[in-house]
Amino acid sequence: MLQKVVRSAVIDAPIARVWQVLRDFNSHDQWHDVVEASRIEHGEPSSRVGCVRSFTLKDGNRIREQLLGLSDTEYKSTYCILEATVPLKRYVATVTLKPVTDGDRTFWHWESTFEAPPGRERELHDMVAQGVYEAGFANLRKYLAAPATHATPVARAGAHATATGREVRLARYGGPEELEAVDMQVPPPGPGEVRIAQRAVGVNFFDIYLRRGWMPGLLPLPGVLGMEAAGTVVDVGAGVGNFFPGDRVAYLCPQPGAYRTLRNVPAQHVVRLPQDVDEEAAAALLLKGVTADYLLRDLGRVRPGTRLLVHAAAGGVGSLLCAWASRLQATVVGTVSSEAKARIARSHGCAHVIVAPDYRFAQAVQAHCGGADVIVDGLGAAGVEENLAAADRRCHWISLGQASGPLPPLDADRLVAKSLTFSRPVVFDYVATPRELQERADRVWRALAAGVLPPPEIERFALSAAGQAHRRLESRASTGSLVLVT
Ligand SMILES: NC(=O)c1ccc[n+]([C@@H]2O[C@H](COP(=O)([O-])OP(=O)(O)OC[C@H]3O[C@@H](n4cnc5c(N)ncnc54)[C@H](OP(=O)(O)O)[C@@H]3O)[C@@H](O)[C@H]2O)c1
């Protein structure tokens, strides 16, 4: 017969603190007296759904358990026994926390079901209820009440200390040769910051503008480029309650500095990664995908039938725009500089591809669709006259970037002839709050999972070869996203 054990307790600590310990599937040997030693198999992160903890009890028994579910919004985790020397069969347990507002305490509900051999039901029921759950409540209370060095298991190893790493430093504005990999020190995370061990860093054309010295106010020298990366949280500063060491995360941050192995980042710019998105895909996609999201949804208001002109249609942002816009049933017209890129753009849903290495595309746009309703223009200087000619009446010309050179000052009267509108957006204004960032990132992950966005095509470079990645991007030879791996 199926046994059911239900126990609950109130713990005299805030829910974020209790959850910080319990969501780490490998923390139990630090706070539960019955556990002798525990490890996560195959070196997986200890909060990743599917990971297996293998542990021994002080009485010599051995158990393997798998994490089946983890919800940071519901403060809930579910796990099961895979193998055990104790005769518990089909054991599935759930831990759920609720805040107790009176005194900022935590209600902890722990329940399980399992089968026991005939005649041993009572014994095993009591062992789970008292030996594991009630003892666990008491042990965690004791653990949390201990001095801070004992009470912060996940932050103990090297946390709140200065750490060393590598970064790619720019000492002088100029070409890719100015990028140099050097050792560096990272201070402890400040209030509101998380420290991230970075696995993959996204390279964006914006990094090139900064390297050339087009925005010295944003990158004083010596400086470090890079607006986005993905990795694992290894420490958190004061006041951070929503991220924990072991979390796999990505960020895009309006202050450059991502070309590093280790970085402290304000938590407001960070999102947790879904289980099926690895760090390289996240670094390839987050900034560019969020950019495609705001361009299509908010600024371009792309609908079925919208005639959308996308430049560099096989590039990082361009290929995502083509794929997503074609799913929205827009008519996508793209420009590229080679036949090889044209094939890539077509495979991403671009209906009409114009091969125009010399930036002469207006006539072909008019011939294909009678003019554009929305232009996403990352070209800058070289495309001005042709964009004006490719636009239909009431077209919205979005000046996204300046890959061919700085956009010259635009006389507003040039827009009058066709009642054009013009905008000059920056992605960071479209992820100005953590909520907005989370919503846009979620849409990107969902689009990826649903196949609306293709798995990112990634060109990988070592972090120390950042200069090579820049040369490749500037040469107009790259397609898809470039990522630096640490
Ligand atoms: N404002 C924002 O919020 C925002 C956010 C993200 C990106 N952006 C902008 O969006 C554009 C695309 O960015 P990305 O990082 O995805 O880069 P990308 O498109 O992968 O690479 C840039 C592409 O621009 C084209 N290009 C045309 N003339 C060029 C020239 N003289 N030198 C180099 N490239 C030239 C090339 O494609 P072809 O060879 O096919 O012409 C090249 O592959 C950039 O302008 C970037 O600044 C803006």
XYZ file of C-alpha atoms and ligand atoms in Angstrom:
534
model
C 0.000 0.000 0.000
C 1.221 3.506 -0.807
C 2.483 5.308 2.299
C 2.052 9.044 2.630
C 4.063 11.254 4.973
C 3.183 14.911 5.487
C 5.041 17.209 7.860
C 5.289 20.989 8.157
C 7.041 23.558 10.294
C 7.637 27.266 10.613
C 11.269 28.333 10.258
C 12.339 31.589 11.829
C 14.037 33.008 8.712
C 12.837 34.884 5.590
C 11.682 32.727 2.707
C 14.502 33.891 0.395
C 17.049 32.658 2.937
C 15.410 29.267 3.467
C 14.945 28.796 -0.272
C 18.565 29.738 -0.929
C 19.572 26.646 1.027
C 16.845 24.224 -0.042
C 16.892 24.921 -3.771
C 20.492 23.737 -3.828
C 19.892 19.998 -4.272
C 23.349 19.281 -2.916
C 23.255 21.386 0.255
C 21.772 18.728 2.559
C 25.098 17.326 3.763
C 25.835 20.760 5.181
C 22.667 21.191 7.225
C 21.002 17.778 7.721
C 22.678 15.723 10.435
C 21.738 12.342 8.957
C 23.601 13.015 5.699
C 27.285 12.139 5.749
C 28.412 13.264 2.271
C 26.684 14.179 -0.971
C 27.723 14.960 -4.514
C 25.971 15.778 -7.781
C 26.745 13.283 -10.499
C 28.533 14.323 -13.716
C 29.377 17.772 -12.292
C 25.982 19.192 -13.238
C 24.751 22.393 -11.541
C 23.042 21.412 -8.301
C 19.828 23.267 -9.112
C 19.377 21.915 -12.627
C 16.224 19.848 -13.063
C 17.249 16.290 -13.866
C 20.476 16.346 -11.845
C 21.147 13.362 -9.580
C 22.552 13.579 -6.042
C 24.369 10.588 -4.710
C 24.788 10.518 -0.937
C 25.575 8.366 2.054
C 23.788 8.532 5.376
C 25.588 8.425 8.708
C 24.121 4.913 9.248
C 25.909 3.694 6.097
C 22.918 3.607 3.745
C 23.418 4.956 0.215
C 20.815 6.802 -1.865
C 20.594 8.313 -5.357
C 17.883 10.929 -5.853
C 16.889 12.930 -8.899
C 15.574 16.491 -8.976
C 12.306 16.353 -10.938
C 11.082 19.936 -10.691
C 12.147 23.296 -9.298
C 10.097 26.489 -9.242
C 11.614 29.726 -7.961
C 8.262 31.471 -8.249
C 6.416 28.848 -6.190
C 9.409 28.000 -3.940
C 8.848 24.363 -4.682
C 11.032 21.385 -5.519
C 10.163 17.777 -6.256
C 12.519 14.818 -6.282
C 12.468 11.033 -6.294
C 14.640 8.120 -5.228
C 16.294 6.322 -8.113
C 18.168 3.753 -6.038
C 18.598 3.157 -2.320
C 19.907 0.591 0.113
C 16.847 1.377 2.292
C 13.724 -0.380 0.941
C 11.769 2.704 -0.120
C 10.130 2.141 -3.502
C 8.514 4.746 -5.792
C 9.490 7.473 -3.316
C 8.522 10.970 -4.564
C 8.815 13.993 -2.269
C 7.891 17.651 -2.559
C 9.181 20.598 -0.565
C 7.071 23.769 -0.672
C 7.740 27.060 1.110
C 5.272 29.866 1.831
C 6.038 33.212 3.408
C 4.714 33.857 6.908
C 4.297 37.592 6.901
C 4.093 37.803 10.671
C 7.767 38.118 11.605
C 9.076 37.452 8.075
C 9.251 33.717 8.674
C 8.783 30.673 6.442
C 6.223 27.895 6.384
C 7.839 24.684 5.146
C 5.643 21.852 3.888
C 7.334 18.526 3.156
C 5.436 15.519 1.858
C 6.094 12.241 0.140
C 4.563 8.993 -1.009
C 6.327 5.646 -1.252
C 5.873 1.899 -1.053
C 7.339 -0.158 1.797
C 7.775 -3.949 2.044
C 4.901 -5.664 3.883
C 5.384 -5.535 7.643
C 7.834 -2.605 7.502
C 5.335 0.147 6.686
C 5.251 1.640 10.180
C 9.007 1.525 10.652
C 9.744 3.251 7.328
C 6.936 5.763 7.730
C 8.390 6.834 11.106
C 11.891 6.895 9.727
C 10.880 9.344 6.982
C 8.577 11.437 9.189
C 10.861 11.772 12.174
C 14.349 10.800 11.103
C 14.275 12.777 7.883
C 11.583 15.492 7.977
C 11.259 16.503 11.635
C 14.993 16.142 12.200
C 15.472 18.172 9.004
C 13.349 21.042 10.310
C 15.334 21.108 13.547
C 18.676 20.830 11.759
C 17.901 23.638 9.330
C 16.767 25.915 12.175
C 20.053 25.260 13.959
C 22.002 25.745 10.764
C 20.399 29.086 9.930
C 20.853 30.349 13.469
C 24.595 29.568 13.385
C 27.142 32.347 12.707
C 27.182 33.538 9.091
C 30.194 31.480 8.023
C 28.254 28.282 8.774
C 24.905 29.547 7.629
C 25.718 30.369 4.024
C 26.627 27.057 2.446
C 26.383 28.058 -1.149
C 28.366 31.229 -0.674
C 31.085 29.656 1.439
C 33.629 28.537 -1.113
C 35.666 31.605 -1.903
C 32.665 33.870 -1.759
C 32.717 37.554 -0.835
C 36.382 37.636 -1.703
C 38.421 39.229 -4.437
C 38.917 36.714 -7.245
C 41.207 36.532 -10.238
C 40.320 36.007 -13.886
C 41.143 37.129 -17.424
C 39.791 40.056 -19.396
C 40.303 41.539 -22.848
C 41.446 45.087 -22.272
C 41.418 48.058 -24.621
C 44.148 50.536 -23.752
C 43.782 52.701 -26.901
C 40.875 53.242 -29.295
C 41.627 51.773 -32.703
C 41.685 48.479 -34.594
C 41.276 44.885 -33.393
C 45.010 44.753 -32.635
C 44.386 47.007 -29.635
C 42.527 44.210 -27.815
C 44.759 42.421 -25.338
C 43.965 39.572 -22.931
C 45.358 40.203 -19.437
C 44.902 38.916 -15.882
C 42.557 40.895 -13.673
C 41.026 40.972 -10.217
C 37.315 41.059 -9.512
C 36.225 42.602 -6.205
C 33.443 40.967 -4.158
C 29.989 41.667 -5.605
C 28.591 44.947 -4.304
C 25.033 45.465 -3.042
C 22.549 44.358 -5.683
C 25.188 42.619 -7.792
C 25.739 39.000 -8.767
C 29.131 37.565 -9.617
C 29.002 35.457 -12.759
C 31.579 32.920 -13.938
C 31.121 33.545 -17.646
C 31.163 30.704 -20.144
C 30.205 32.600 -23.320
C 30.276 36.270 -24.322
C 28.184 37.685 -27.177
C 30.014 39.827 -29.751
C 27.953 42.673 -31.210
C 28.703 45.241 -33.876
C 28.250 47.849 -31.146
C 31.507 46.560 -29.561
C 33.300 47.694 -32.718
C 31.926 51.248 -32.452
C 33.188 51.393 -28.865
C 36.582 49.947 -29.808
C 36.989 52.583 -32.512
C 36.336 55.320 -29.957
C 32.989 56.530 -31.346
C 31.524 56.737 -27.828
C 34.384 57.565 -25.460
C 31.933 58.640 -22.756
C 30.621 55.095 -22.559
C 34.040 53.443 -22.612
C 36.743 55.438 -20.854
C 40.215 53.901 -21.221
C 41.548 51.499 -20.265
C 38.256 49.709 -20.766
C 36.630 46.363 -21.424
C 34.152 45.824 -24.258
C 31.059 43.646 -24.348
C 27.412 44.138 -23.513
C 26.231 40.549 -22.866
C 27.347 37.166 -21.592
C 26.095 33.933 -20.051
C 27.424 31.734 -17.282
C 26.831 30.622 -13.709
C 26.236 32.739 -10.622
C 29.050 32.098 -8.130
C 28.276 34.729 -5.504
C 25.686 37.387 -4.725
C 25.969 40.771 -3.025
C 23.814 42.175 -0.247
C 20.137 42.535 -1.052
C 20.029 40.015 -3.900
C 17.205 37.596 -3.130
C 16.265 36.257 -6.525
C 19.547 34.734 -7.732
C 21.647 32.085 -6.045
C 25.034 30.511 -6.610
C 24.619 27.720 -9.139
C 21.992 29.536 -11.219
C 22.674 29.508 -14.951
C 22.082 33.025 -16.207
C 22.605 35.513 -19.010
C 22.580 39.294 -19.028
C 22.663 42.337 -21.226
C 24.032 45.362 -19.522
C 24.196 48.979 -20.728
C 27.687 49.347 -19.204
C 30.315 47.577 -21.304
C 32.636 45.065 -19.643
C 31.560 41.560 -20.705
C 34.836 40.436 -22.358
C 35.915 38.706 -19.138
C 35.887 35.312 -17.476
C 34.318 36.653 -14.263
C 32.150 39.737 -13.776
C 29.973 41.438 -11.178
C 26.728 42.584 -12.795
C 23.716 44.416 -11.335
C 21.052 41.725 -10.802
C 18.466 43.878 -12.595
C 20.148 43.072 -15.935
C 20.251 39.309 -15.365
C 17.817 36.559 -16.383
C 17.857 32.892 -15.507
C 18.358 30.482 -18.414
C 15.775 27.859 -19.302
C 17.078 24.330 -18.975
C 17.243 23.745 -22.717
C 19.207 26.919 -23.559
C 22.957 26.526 -23.124
C 25.308 29.392 -22.377
C 26.650 29.718 -25.923
C 23.162 29.879 -27.411
C 22.183 32.453 -24.790
C 25.198 34.638 -25.558
C 24.443 34.337 -29.269
C 20.790 35.191 -28.858
C 19.915 37.357 -25.891
C 20.787 40.888 -27.024
C 20.066 40.194 -30.683
C 16.819 38.344 -29.983
C 15.548 41.008 -27.607
C 16.417 43.569 -30.289
C 14.397 41.652 -32.889
C 11.529 41.464 -30.377
C 11.281 45.206 -29.753
C 11.809 46.046 -33.432
C 9.031 43.776 -34.658
C 6.542 44.106 -31.798
C 6.919 47.657 -30.564
C 8.750 49.924 -32.922
C 7.996 48.387 -36.325
C 4.547 47.040 -35.364
C 4.995 44.359 -37.966
C 1.750 42.656 -39.030
C 0.746 40.184 -41.755
C 1.523 41.868 -45.044
C 3.943 44.471 -43.645
C 6.695 45.002 -46.203
C 9.825 44.850 -44.095
C 13.258 45.716 -45.485
C 16.083 44.138 -43.442
C 19.721 44.955 -44.185
C 22.505 42.442 -43.462
C 19.794 39.771 -43.589
C 22.220 36.897 -42.922
C 23.863 38.649 -39.951
C 23.242 38.294 -36.216
C 20.202 40.540 -35.812
C 19.213 40.295 -39.497
C 18.728 36.523 -39.602
C 16.574 36.600 -36.449
C 14.466 39.420 -37.897
C 13.887 37.458 -41.112
C 12.853 34.280 -39.284
C 10.544 35.990 -36.806
C 8.988 38.439 -39.258
C 8.236 35.723 -41.788
C 6.349 33.839 -39.029
C 4.366 37.038 -38.458
C 3.518 36.803 -42.160
C 5.349 39.960 -43.078
C 6.804 40.230 -46.574
C 10.508 40.240 -45.799
C 12.944 41.802 -48.249
C 16.610 41.485 -47.297
C 19.903 42.853 -48.518
C 23.190 40.943 -48.311
C 26.618 41.254 -49.880
C 27.059 37.767 -51.404
C 25.231 34.832 -52.959
C 26.272 32.607 -50.061
C 24.609 35.017 -47.626
C 21.554 35.194 -49.889
C 21.041 31.426 -49.458
C 21.217 31.808 -45.678
C 18.756 34.714 -45.668
C 16.322 32.716 -47.806
C 16.582 29.739 -45.467
C 15.497 32.065 -42.652
C 12.321 33.086 -44.462
C 13.451 36.129 -46.384
C 11.092 36.201 -49.396
C 13.141 38.519 -51.630
C 16.900 38.714 -51.242
C 18.873 41.457 -52.928
C 22.606 40.898 -53.338
C 23.969 44.433 -53.105
C 27.555 44.669 -51.846
C 27.577 48.224 -53.250
C 24.434 49.225 -51.267
C 22.352 49.745 -54.438
C 19.084 48.114 -53.448
C 16.261 50.673 -53.791
C 15.255 49.803 -57.321
C 15.040 46.092 -56.532
C 12.946 46.781 -53.403
C 10.503 48.842 -55.461
C 10.366 46.101 -58.092
C 9.739 43.311 -55.537
C 7.056 44.925 -53.402
C 6.419 48.549 -54.417
C 8.430 49.999 -51.521
C 8.969 49.254 -47.832
C 6.608 49.991 -44.916
C 9.371 49.463 -42.355
C 13.134 49.582 -42.845
C 15.501 48.121 -40.254
C 18.754 49.772 -41.145
C 22.009 48.721 -39.532
C 24.051 50.102 -42.423
C 24.330 53.776 -41.515
C 26.217 56.075 -43.886
C 26.245 53.985 -47.073
C 22.494 53.354 -47.187
C 20.943 56.789 -46.631
C 19.912 57.750 -50.167
C 18.875 54.219 -51.116
C 16.744 53.852 -47.969
C 14.919 57.073 -48.790
C 14.312 55.745 -52.301
C 13.259 52.261 -51.134
C 10.656 53.627 -48.689
C 6.986 53.694 -49.600
C 4.638 56.399 -48.267
C 4.423 56.547 -44.432
C 7.385 54.184 -44.128
C 9.064 53.969 -40.731
C 12.837 54.049 -41.174
C 14.540 52.595 -38.121
C 18.198 53.548 -37.966
C 19.530 50.683 -35.877
C 23.257 50.915 -36.417
C 26.124 52.159 -38.540
C 28.125 49.175 -39.807
C 29.222 51.066 -42.951
C 30.079 54.299 -41.110
C 28.411 56.991 -38.980
C 25.064 58.223 -40.209
C 25.443 61.866 -41.318
C 23.072 64.442 -39.790
C 19.620 63.976 -41.291
C 17.638 66.969 -42.520
C 14.096 66.362 -41.201
C 12.687 67.898 -44.391
C 13.895 64.852 -46.301
C 11.132 62.873 -44.569
C 8.324 65.155 -45.736
C 8.069 63.996 -49.342
C 6.612 60.583 -48.344
C 5.467 61.386 -44.761
C 8.229 59.148 -43.433
C 8.976 58.619 -39.765
C 12.464 58.025 -38.452
C 13.726 56.558 -35.202
C 17.079 55.846 -33.650
C 16.479 53.259 -30.890
C 18.826 51.538 -28.456
C 17.976 48.120 -27.070
C 18.668 49.069 -23.449
C 15.722 51.474 -23.406
C 13.492 48.521 -24.273
C 14.661 46.435 -21.301
C 14.723 49.271 -18.812
C 13.106 47.286 -15.974
C 13.780 43.713 -14.816
C 10.215 42.844 -15.702
C 10.525 44.110 -19.258
C 13.832 42.283 -19.679
C 12.290 39.066 -18.358
C 9.261 39.348 -20.646
C 11.349 39.971 -23.742
C 13.844 37.240 -22.863
C 10.964 34.807 -22.265
C 9.572 35.594 -25.705
C 12.975 34.888 -27.242
C 13.340 31.531 -25.411
C 9.785 30.572 -26.343
C 10.358 31.477 -29.995
C 13.506 29.343 -29.942
C 11.728 26.388 -28.319
C 8.857 26.627 -30.805
C 11.205 26.711 -33.797
C 10.115 30.247 -34.747
C 13.739 31.273 -34.271
C 16.254 28.767 -35.626
C 18.958 27.439 -33.296
C 21.592 30.163 -33.504
C 24.351 29.726 -36.023
C 27.447 30.419 -33.915
C 31.042 31.219 -34.852
C 33.154 30.548 -31.754
C 36.385 32.269 -30.752
C 38.468 31.980 -27.605
C 38.105 35.007 -25.348
C 41.763 35.848 -25.944
C 41.055 35.873 -29.721
C 38.484 38.677 -29.452
C 40.503 40.687 -31.998
C 40.036 37.910 -34.575
C 36.294 37.906 -33.935
C 36.232 41.667 -34.560
C 38.195 41.288 -37.798
C 35.728 38.669 -38.959
C 32.683 40.818 -38.148
C 34.166 43.911 -39.783
C 35.155 41.987 -42.909
C 31.481 41.396 -43.845
C 32.322 37.670 -44.071
C 30.494 36.512 -40.935
C 26.990 35.127 -40.774
C 24.884 34.467 -37.679
C 26.343 35.283 -34.241
C 29.911 35.454 -32.990
C 30.596 34.217 -29.468
C 33.725 34.301 -27.304
C 34.127 31.223 -25.126
C 36.107 31.352 -21.885
N 20.237 49.901 -31.698
C 20.114 48.682 -31.196
O 19.326 48.452 -30.271
C 20.919 47.579 -31.811
C 20.975 46.321 -31.203
C 21.687 45.300 -31.854
C 22.325 45.550 -33.061
N 22.258 46.796 -33.599
C 22.866 47.097 -34.916
O 22.363 46.138 -35.829
C 23.336 45.906 -36.834
C 23.648 44.424 -36.908
O 24.370 44.061 -35.740
P 24.982 42.613 -35.554
O 25.785 42.653 -34.313
O 23.924 41.606 -35.714
O 26.010 42.503 -36.793
P 25.889 41.639 -38.125
O 24.660 42.000 -38.852
O 26.120 40.209 -37.811
O 27.150 42.156 -38.942
C 27.134 43.363 -39.604
C 26.720 43.204 -41.062
O 26.569 44.484 -41.625
C 26.781 44.417 -43.007
N 27.669 45.492 -43.456
C 27.381 46.362 -44.430
N 28.390 47.194 -44.633
C 29.368 46.852 -43.783
C 30.670 47.356 -43.554
N 31.168 48.407 -44.233
N 31.422 46.751 -42.613
C 30.960 45.708 -41.936
N 29.708 45.201 -42.098
C 28.914 45.760 -43.029
C 27.400 43.057 -43.294
O 26.413 42.241 -43.921
P 26.416 42.179 -45.539
O 27.802 41.801 -45.901
O 25.420 41.142 -45.869
O 26.022 43.549 -46.009
C 27.758 42.529 -41.933
O 27.732 41.120 -41.881
C 24.537 46.767 -36.489
O 24.438 47.992 -37.178
C 24.357 47.001 -34.999
O 25.003 48.161 -34.548
C 21.589 47.799 -32.980
